Amino acid sequence: MTFPASPQSGERNYRVPQLFINGEWRDGTAETVTRVINPATEEVLGELSHASVADIDQAIAAAEVGYRAWRNVPAYERGMLIERAVALMLERRESIAFLITIEQGKPLAQARNEVTAAADMIKWYGEQARRIYGRIVPSQLSRAQILVQKEPVGPCALFSPWNMPVVLAGRKLGGALAAGCSCVLKPAEETPASVAAMVACFADAGLPAGVLNLVFGPPAEVSRQLLSSSVIQKVSLTGSVSVGKLLAEQSATGLKQTTLELGGHSPVIVMADADIDRAVAQSATAKFRNAGQLCLAPTRFFVQAAVYDRFVDAFGKHAASLKVGDGLDPYSEMGPLANARRLSAVEELVSDAVAAGGHVVSGGMQLGDRGYFYAPTVLCDVPPQARAWREEAFGPIALIKKFDELDEAIADANAIDLGLASYAFTDSAAAQAKLSAELEVGVLAINNIAVSVAEAPFGGVKDSGYGYESGEEGIESYLRTKTIHRQV
Ligand code: NAD
């Protein structure tokens, strides 16, 4: 069969995808399924069949054969094929965006942007394929050279989550394929069709069978089987800290290379000299995009005393003005949370913060009685013992706290175990330098909110994980180095 049903037509039909193993779309043969739910309506969209142990074994075997073929395809041709797949993604953007929205909930405009961003990231990797250079090192011996050459690391197990299904899966498979690796991709079962539609673009662009395999199933069982295989050489996960630690342990047994992009709880530091209108507009957009379900979403706002009241007022008004609704409604600016788990987690964090003495500036409640909608929420005066200061919100919650001296804000920003993205608004060169030096994070955006782009590395420190995606470091993570000492 071909998938999706009519990708070019933009038809608004939903069909649960199949597995893609060794170049063939087929149902999983396990007896279990995942019910895929539209988070805006709670309607069951369909039942996703799971891969059995035998299906996963076949995917691993296909990736092993696929790797031997793909690694020998010249980098130029790998790049050209990736370019064709990217062109198909953009051609099919409307239908892929529809799948993202109906499965994940975000407004269609954001879903379209997600497809565009994923295409851009994959394109960059494809272009980079022919810039995978080695080097020649002068030898201490006469008539000798030391050649350092890069090779694809091997078949990869790629695990991607439900919050940005196409960007986060696309970023992994773009890097792997550009480097010459094959892969078994296991996206989140809650948002399968948009990722399958992207995989279909690669299949239709002519990717050889076995190079890219797609499986769905109980995450713990699938990852255990993939990670225990000696064929798999590299593991990449975007997900929660707890799952990251589990996979790190399992990967260690087989000494597999690992990239872990885990949670974040991003600080935003707003200095009194900043352009406050710009800081509010940009950071509120970043906060409530994707209903706050982003590892890089700003959540802990530290605002200097002189501009605190103005910032809280403007930020609260921005949150209150957002139109929350079904992502298929073109007027919706924020959709529902992606699943019932998120809704209860967000409710618990807000109740805990309020019980501890926090003040609700805006929102603070579930919306409607159907779908997982929660109001864009702004809290201030939340005491330090509240869970929300330490636990990743992964939802539309902003906490705002006043500070006097920059040192205080930096200490607060660094006080938790997570260190992924961070944001600062100030025109002071001295403050910018201090923030750049002292924030314990992987990424810092100053006077803007773009922290995750195709051409620069993205990754975290502390419990936010290790390794990088995108940029040169991103492609490097799918390579290994061979050194050849040659004498004539
Ligand atoms: P979860 O920990 O159950 O799952 C997170 C993701 O990991 C899901 O995509 C899931 O399919 C996958 N997963 C779960 N167990 C796995 C396993 N043993 N092997 C491989 N993959 C596995 O949590 P959840 O309820 O889906 O999400 C809650 C938390 O996860 C959020 O609070 C957030 O911290 C984190 N999360 C982070 C990102 C990110 O972009 N870094 C994305 C999604 C979720």
PDB file of C-alpha atoms in Angstrom, residues 158-350:
ATOM      1  CA  LEU A 158      15.843   6.697  16.975  1.00  0.00           C
ATOM      2  CA  PHE A 159      13.143   7.529  19.548  1.00  0.00           C
ATOM      3  CA  SER A 160      11.079  10.668  19.059  1.00  0.00           C
ATOM      4  CA  PRO A 161       8.234  12.126  21.154  1.00  0.00           C
ATOM      5  CA  TRP A 162       4.717  13.443  20.541  1.00  0.00           C
ATOM      6  CA  ASN A 163       5.115  17.192  21.164  1.00  0.00           C
ATOM      7  CA  MET A 164       6.860  18.120  17.894  1.00  0.00           C
ATOM      8  CA  PRO A 165       6.455  14.795  16.125  1.00  0.00           C
ATOM      9  CA  VAL A 166       7.728  15.814  12.695  1.00  0.00           C
ATOM     10  CA  VAL A 167      10.551  18.161  13.719  1.00  0.00           C
ATOM     11  CA  LEU A 168      11.967  15.841  16.367  1.00  0.00           C
ATOM     12  CA  ALA A 169      11.793  12.665  14.274  1.00  0.00           C
ATOM     13  CA  GLY A 170      12.917  14.541  11.143  1.00  0.00           C
ATOM     14  CA  ARG A 171      15.941  16.014  12.852  1.00  0.00           C
ATOM     15  CA  LYS A 172      17.100  12.554  13.878  1.00  0.00           C
ATOM     16  CA  LEU A 173      16.520  10.781  10.602  1.00  0.00           C
ATOM     17  CA  GLY A 174      17.945  13.713   8.610  1.00  0.00           C
ATOM     18  CA  GLY A 175      21.234  13.493  10.511  1.00  0.00           C
ATOM     19  CA  ALA A 176      21.391   9.720  10.358  1.00  0.00           C
ATOM     20  CA  LEU A 177      20.622   9.460   6.641  1.00  0.00           C
ATOM     21  CA  ALA A 178      22.937  12.310   5.643  1.00  0.00           C
ATOM     22  CA  ALA A 179      25.798  10.651   7.525  1.00  0.00           C
ATOM     23  CA  GLY A 180      25.180   7.331   5.723  1.00  0.00           C
ATOM     24  CA  CYS A 181      23.488   5.482   8.587  1.00  0.00           C
ATOM     25  CA  SER A 182      20.377   3.346   8.372  1.00  0.00           C
ATOM     26  CA  CYS A 183      17.775   3.526  11.114  1.00  0.00           C
ATOM     27  CA  VAL A 184      14.855   2.074  12.977  1.00  0.00           C
ATOM     28  CA  LEU A 185      12.652   4.984  13.992  1.00  0.00           C
ATOM     29  CA  LYS A 186      10.179   4.609  16.853  1.00  0.00           C
ATOM     30  CA  PRO A 187       8.077   7.741  17.179  1.00  0.00           C
ATOM     31  CA  ALA A 188       5.519   8.243  19.938  1.00  0.00           C
ATOM     32  CA  GLU A 189       2.467   6.044  19.427  1.00  0.00           C
ATOM     33  CA  GLU A 190       0.190   8.997  20.204  1.00  0.00           C
ATOM     34  CA  THR A 191       1.198  10.923  17.059  1.00  0.00           C
ATOM     35  CA  PRO A 192       2.076   8.278  14.469  1.00  0.00           C
ATOM     36  CA  ALA A 193       0.517   9.435  11.193  1.00  0.00           C
ATOM     37  CA  SER A 194       2.394  12.705  10.706  1.00  0.00           C
ATOM     38  CA  VAL A 195       5.732  10.929  11.160  1.00  0.00           C
ATOM     39  CA  ALA A 196       4.658   8.102   8.848  1.00  0.00           C
ATOM     40  CA  ALA A 197       3.711  10.723   6.250  1.00  0.00           C
ATOM     41  CA  MET A 198       7.257  12.104   6.477  1.00  0.00           C
ATOM     42  CA  VAL A 199       8.717   8.604   6.153  1.00  0.00           C
ATOM     43  CA  ALA A 200       6.537   8.145   3.052  1.00  0.00           C
ATOM     44  CA  CYS A 201       8.278  11.172   1.497  1.00  0.00           C
ATOM     45  CA  PHE A 202      11.633   9.381   1.828  1.00  0.00           C
ATOM     46  CA  ALA A 203      10.218   6.139   0.459  1.00  0.00           C
ATOM     47  CA  ASP A 204       8.648   7.972  -2.489  1.00  0.00           C
ATOM     48  CA  ALA A 205      11.896   9.870  -3.098  1.00  0.00           C
ATOM     49  CA  GLY A 206      13.561   6.499  -3.745  1.00  0.00           C
ATOM     50  CA  LEU A 207      15.352   5.670  -0.488  1.00  0.00           C
ATOM     51  CA  PRO A 208      16.532   2.045  -0.784  1.00  0.00           C
ATOM     52  CA  ALA A 209      14.578  -0.571   1.185  1.00  0.00           C
ATOM     53  CA  GLY A 210      15.818  -1.153   4.709  1.00  0.00           C
ATOM     54  CA  VAL A 211      17.567   2.205   5.126  1.00  0.00           C
ATOM     55  CA  LEU A 212      14.676   3.761   7.050  1.00  0.00           C
ATOM     56  CA  ASN A 213      12.360   1.544   9.077  1.00  0.00           C
ATOM     57  CA  LEU A 214       9.403   2.695  11.158  1.00  0.00           C
ATOM     58  CA  VAL A 215       7.991   0.746  14.087  1.00  0.00           C
ATOM     59  CA  PHE A 216       5.427   1.394  16.801  1.00  0.00           C
ATOM     60  CA  GLY A 217       4.844  -0.531  19.999  1.00  0.00           C
ATOM     61  CA  PRO A 218       5.057  -0.415  23.785  1.00  0.00           C
ATOM     62  CA  PRO A 219       8.030   1.965  24.181  1.00  0.00           C
ATOM     63  CA  ALA A 220       9.823   0.073  26.948  1.00  0.00           C
ATOM     64  CA  GLU A 221       9.624  -3.252  25.093  1.00  0.00           C
ATOM     65  CA  VAL A 222      10.606  -1.842  21.718  1.00  0.00           C
ATOM     66  CA  SER A 223      13.557   0.100  23.109  1.00  0.00           C
ATOM     67  CA  ARG A 224      14.783  -2.874  25.175  1.00  0.00           C
ATOM     68  CA  GLN A 225      14.786  -5.096  22.094  1.00  0.00           C
ATOM     69  CA  LEU A 226      16.466  -2.516  19.869  1.00  0.00           C
ATOM     70  CA  LEU A 227      19.098  -1.635  22.450  1.00  0.00           C
ATOM     71  CA  SER A 228      19.949  -5.244  23.170  1.00  0.00           C
ATOM     72  CA  SER A 229      20.740  -5.876  19.491  1.00  0.00           C
ATOM     73  CA  SER A 230      24.404  -5.854  18.538  1.00  0.00           C
ATOM     74  CA  VAL A 231      23.404  -4.474  15.114  1.00  0.00           C
ATOM     75  CA  ILE A 232      22.318  -1.124  16.573  1.00  0.00           C
ATOM     76  CA  GLN A 233      25.337   1.151  17.037  1.00  0.00           C
ATOM     77  CA  LYS A 234      23.752   4.443  17.985  1.00  0.00           C
ATOM     78  CA  VAL A 235      20.785   5.511  20.092  1.00  0.00           C
ATOM     79  CA  SER A 236      19.135   8.912  19.982  1.00  0.00           C
ATOM     80  CA  LEU A 237      16.201   9.873  22.193  1.00  0.00           C
ATOM     81  CA  THR A 238      14.203  13.019  22.677  1.00  0.00           C
ATOM     82  CA  GLY A 239      12.004  12.495  25.715  1.00  0.00           C
ATOM     83  CA  SER A 240      11.794  12.691  29.472  1.00  0.00           C
ATOM     84  CA  VAL A 241      14.688  12.603  31.926  1.00  0.00           C
ATOM     85  CA  SER A 242      13.529   9.314  33.432  1.00  0.00           C
ATOM     86  CA  VAL A 243      13.348   7.560  30.056  1.00  0.00           C
ATOM     87  CA  GLY A 244      16.698   9.108  29.081  1.00  0.00           C
ATOM     88  CA  LYS A 245      18.381   7.665  32.165  1.00  0.00           C
ATOM     89  CA  LEU A 246      16.848   4.257  31.490  1.00  0.00           C
ATOM     90  CA  LEU A 247      18.047   4.217  27.881  1.00  0.00           C
ATOM     91  CA  ALA A 248      21.502   5.459  28.933  1.00  0.00           C
ATOM     92  CA  GLU A 249      21.778   2.445  31.255  1.00  0.00           C
ATOM     93  CA  GLN A 250      20.583   0.030  28.581  1.00  0.00           C
ATOM     94  CA  SER A 251      22.902   1.553  25.956  1.00  0.00           C
ATOM     95  CA  ALA A 252      25.860   1.294  28.303  1.00  0.00           C
ATOM     96  CA  THR A 253      25.662  -2.504  28.305  1.00  0.00           C
ATOM     97  CA  GLY A 254      26.267  -2.580  24.555  1.00  0.00           C
ATOM     98  CA  LEU A 255      28.558   0.506  24.637  1.00  0.00           C
ATOM     99  CA  LYS A 256      26.353   2.237  22.091  1.00  0.00           C
ATOM    100  CA  GLN A 257      26.879   5.882  21.227  1.00  0.00           C
ATOM    101  CA  THR A 258      24.041   7.871  22.752  1.00  0.00           C
ATOM    102  CA  THR A 259      22.462  11.271  22.247  1.00  0.00           C
ATOM    103  CA  LEU A 260      19.894  12.301  24.843  1.00  0.00           C
ATOM    104  CA  GLU A 261      17.774  15.410  24.429  1.00  0.00           C
ATOM    105  CA  LEU A 262      15.686  15.449  27.581  1.00  0.00           C
ATOM    106  CA  GLY A 263      13.670  17.903  29.611  1.00  0.00           C
ATOM    107  CA  GLY A 264      14.159  21.619  30.124  1.00  0.00           C
ATOM    108  CA  HIS A 265      12.768  24.267  32.459  1.00  0.00           C
ATOM    109  CA  SER A 266      14.009  27.359  30.713  1.00  0.00           C
ATOM    110  CA  PRO A 267      14.750  30.569  32.594  1.00  0.00           C
ATOM    111  CA  VAL A 268      14.074  33.972  31.053  1.00  0.00           C
ATOM    112  CA  ILE A 269      16.008  36.883  32.567  1.00  0.00           C
ATOM    113  CA  VAL A 270      14.593  40.324  31.848  1.00  0.00           C
ATOM    114  CA  MET A 271      16.824  43.265  32.860  1.00  0.00           C
ATOM    115  CA  ALA A 272      15.443  46.737  33.511  1.00  0.00           C
ATOM    116  CA  ASP A 273      17.245  48.181  30.464  1.00  0.00           C
ATOM    117  CA  ALA A 274      15.533  45.771  28.044  1.00  0.00           C
ATOM    118  CA  ASP A 275      12.902  46.670  25.478  1.00  0.00           C
ATOM    119  CA  ILE A 276      10.027  45.389  27.615  1.00  0.00           C
ATOM    120  CA  ASP A 277       7.380  45.327  24.869  1.00  0.00           C
ATOM    121  CA  ARG A 278       9.668  43.181  22.771  1.00  0.00           C
ATOM    122  CA  ALA A 279      10.557  40.945  25.728  1.00  0.00           C
ATOM    123  CA  VAL A 280       6.867  40.373  26.522  1.00  0.00           C
ATOM    124  CA  ALA A 281       5.802  39.782  22.927  1.00  0.00           C
ATOM    125  CA  GLN A 282       8.646  37.396  22.132  1.00  0.00           C
ATOM    126  CA  SER A 283       8.747  35.451  25.371  1.00  0.00           C
ATOM    127  CA  ALA A 284       4.950  35.080  25.567  1.00  0.00           C
ATOM    128  CA  THR A 285       4.916  33.740  22.009  1.00  0.00           C
ATOM    129  CA  ALA A 286       7.643  31.254  22.931  1.00  0.00           C
ATOM    130  CA  LYS A 287       5.849  30.320  26.160  1.00  0.00           C
ATOM    131  CA  PHE A 288       2.442  29.478  24.730  1.00  0.00           C
ATOM    132  CA  ARG A 289       3.520  28.027  21.367  1.00  0.00           C
ATOM    133  CA  ASN A 290       2.547  24.359  21.212  1.00  0.00           C
ATOM    134  CA  ALA A 291       0.637  24.988  24.484  1.00  0.00           C
ATOM    135  CA  GLY A 292       3.990  25.151  26.255  1.00  0.00           C
ATOM    136  CA  GLN A 293       4.812  21.516  25.461  1.00  0.00           C
ATOM    137  CA  LEU A 294       8.362  22.134  24.323  1.00  0.00           C
ATOM    138  CA  CYS A 295      11.594  21.198  26.047  1.00  0.00           C
ATOM    139  CA  LEU A 296      12.851  24.695  25.186  1.00  0.00           C
ATOM    140  CA  ALA A 297       9.713  26.543  26.341  1.00  0.00           C
ATOM    141  CA  PRO A 298      10.460  29.445  28.694  1.00  0.00           C
ATOM    142  CA  THR A 299       8.829  28.867  32.070  1.00  0.00           C
ATOM    143  CA  ARG A 300      10.801  30.516  34.892  1.00  0.00           C
ATOM    144  CA  PHE A 301      10.745  34.283  34.362  1.00  0.00           C
ATOM    145  CA  PHE A 302      13.085  36.453  36.451  1.00  0.00           C
ATOM    146  CA  VAL A 303      12.318  40.138  35.972  1.00  0.00           C
ATOM    147  CA  GLN A 304      14.289  43.049  37.435  1.00  0.00           C
ATOM    148  CA  ALA A 305      12.380  45.028  40.063  1.00  0.00           C
ATOM    149  CA  ALA A 306      12.092  48.327  38.153  1.00  0.00           C
ATOM    150  CA  VAL A 307      10.139  46.712  35.285  1.00  0.00           C
ATOM    151  CA  TYR A 308       8.503  43.830  37.162  1.00  0.00           C
ATOM    152  CA  ASP A 309       4.958  45.261  37.506  1.00  0.00           C
ATOM    153  CA  ARG A 310       4.890  46.399  33.899  1.00  0.00           C
ATOM    154  CA  PHE A 311       6.130  43.020  32.663  1.00  0.00           C
ATOM    155  CA  VAL A 312       3.649  41.011  34.768  1.00  0.00           C
ATOM    156  CA  ASP A 313       0.758  43.182  33.656  1.00  0.00           C
ATOM    157  CA  ALA A 314       1.618  42.982  29.954  1.00  0.00           C
ATOM    158  CA  PHE A 315       2.469  39.281  30.045  1.00  0.00           C
ATOM    159  CA  GLY A 316      -0.787  38.476  31.882  1.00  0.00           C
ATOM    160  CA  LYS A 317      -2.798  40.487  29.346  1.00  0.00           C
ATOM    161  CA  HIS A 318      -1.094  38.702  26.468  1.00  0.00           C
ATOM    162  CA  ALA A 319      -1.924  35.302  28.016  1.00  0.00           C
ATOM    163  CA  ALA A 320      -5.552  36.295  28.656  1.00  0.00           C
ATOM    164  CA  SER A 321      -5.977  37.502  25.074  1.00  0.00           C
ATOM    165  CA  LEU A 322      -4.974  34.223  23.439  1.00  0.00           C
ATOM    166  CA  LYS A 323      -7.761  32.357  21.652  1.00  0.00           C
ATOM    167  CA  VAL A 324      -7.694  28.747  22.811  1.00  0.00           C
ATOM    168  CA  GLY A 325      -9.524  26.183  20.689  1.00  0.00           C
ATOM    169  CA  ASP A 326      -9.428  23.262  18.298  1.00  0.00           C
ATOM    170  CA  GLY A 327      -6.282  23.552  16.200  1.00  0.00           C
ATOM    171  CA  LEU A 328      -8.344  23.007  13.043  1.00  0.00           C
ATOM    172  CA  ASP A 329     -10.163  26.286  13.728  1.00  0.00           C
ATOM    173  CA  PRO A 330      -8.096  28.903  11.871  1.00  0.00           C
ATOM    174  CA  TYR A 331      -8.731  31.414  14.653  1.00  0.00           C
ATOM    175  CA  SER A 332      -7.184  29.253  17.405  1.00  0.00           C
ATOM    176  CA  GLU A 333      -3.892  30.572  18.728  1.00  0.00           C
ATOM    177  CA  MET A 334      -3.357  27.781  21.243  1.00  0.00           C
ATOM    178  CA  GLY A 335      -4.695  24.236  21.036  1.00  0.00           C
ATOM    179  CA  PRO A 336      -5.354  21.640  23.719  1.00  0.00           C
ATOM    180  CA  LEU A 337      -2.677  19.776  25.627  1.00  0.00           C
ATOM    181  CA  ALA A 338      -1.677  16.693  23.714  1.00  0.00           C
ATOM    182  CA  ASN A 339      -2.991  14.070  26.106  1.00  0.00           C
ATOM    183  CA  ALA A 340      -4.885  13.518  29.345  1.00  0.00           C
ATOM    184  CA  ARG A 341      -1.610  12.884  31.248  1.00  0.00           C
ATOM    185  CA  ARG A 342      -0.407  16.391  30.450  1.00  0.00           C
ATOM    186  CA  LEU A 343      -3.701  17.955  31.494  1.00  0.00           C
ATOM    187  CA  SER A 344      -3.595  16.362  34.944  1.00  0.00           C
ATOM    188  CA  ALA A 345       0.142  17.105  35.353  1.00  0.00           C
ATOM    189  CA  VAL A 346      -0.435  20.801  34.585  1.00  0.00           C
ATOM    190  CA  GLU A 347      -3.486  20.954  36.867  1.00  0.00           C
ATOM    191  CA  GLU A 348      -1.467  19.438  39.711  1.00  0.00           C
ATOM    192  CA  LEU A 349       1.447  21.859  39.297  1.00  0.00           C
ATOM    193  CA  VAL A 350      -0.872  24.872  39.300  1.00  0.00           C
TER     194      VAL A 350
END
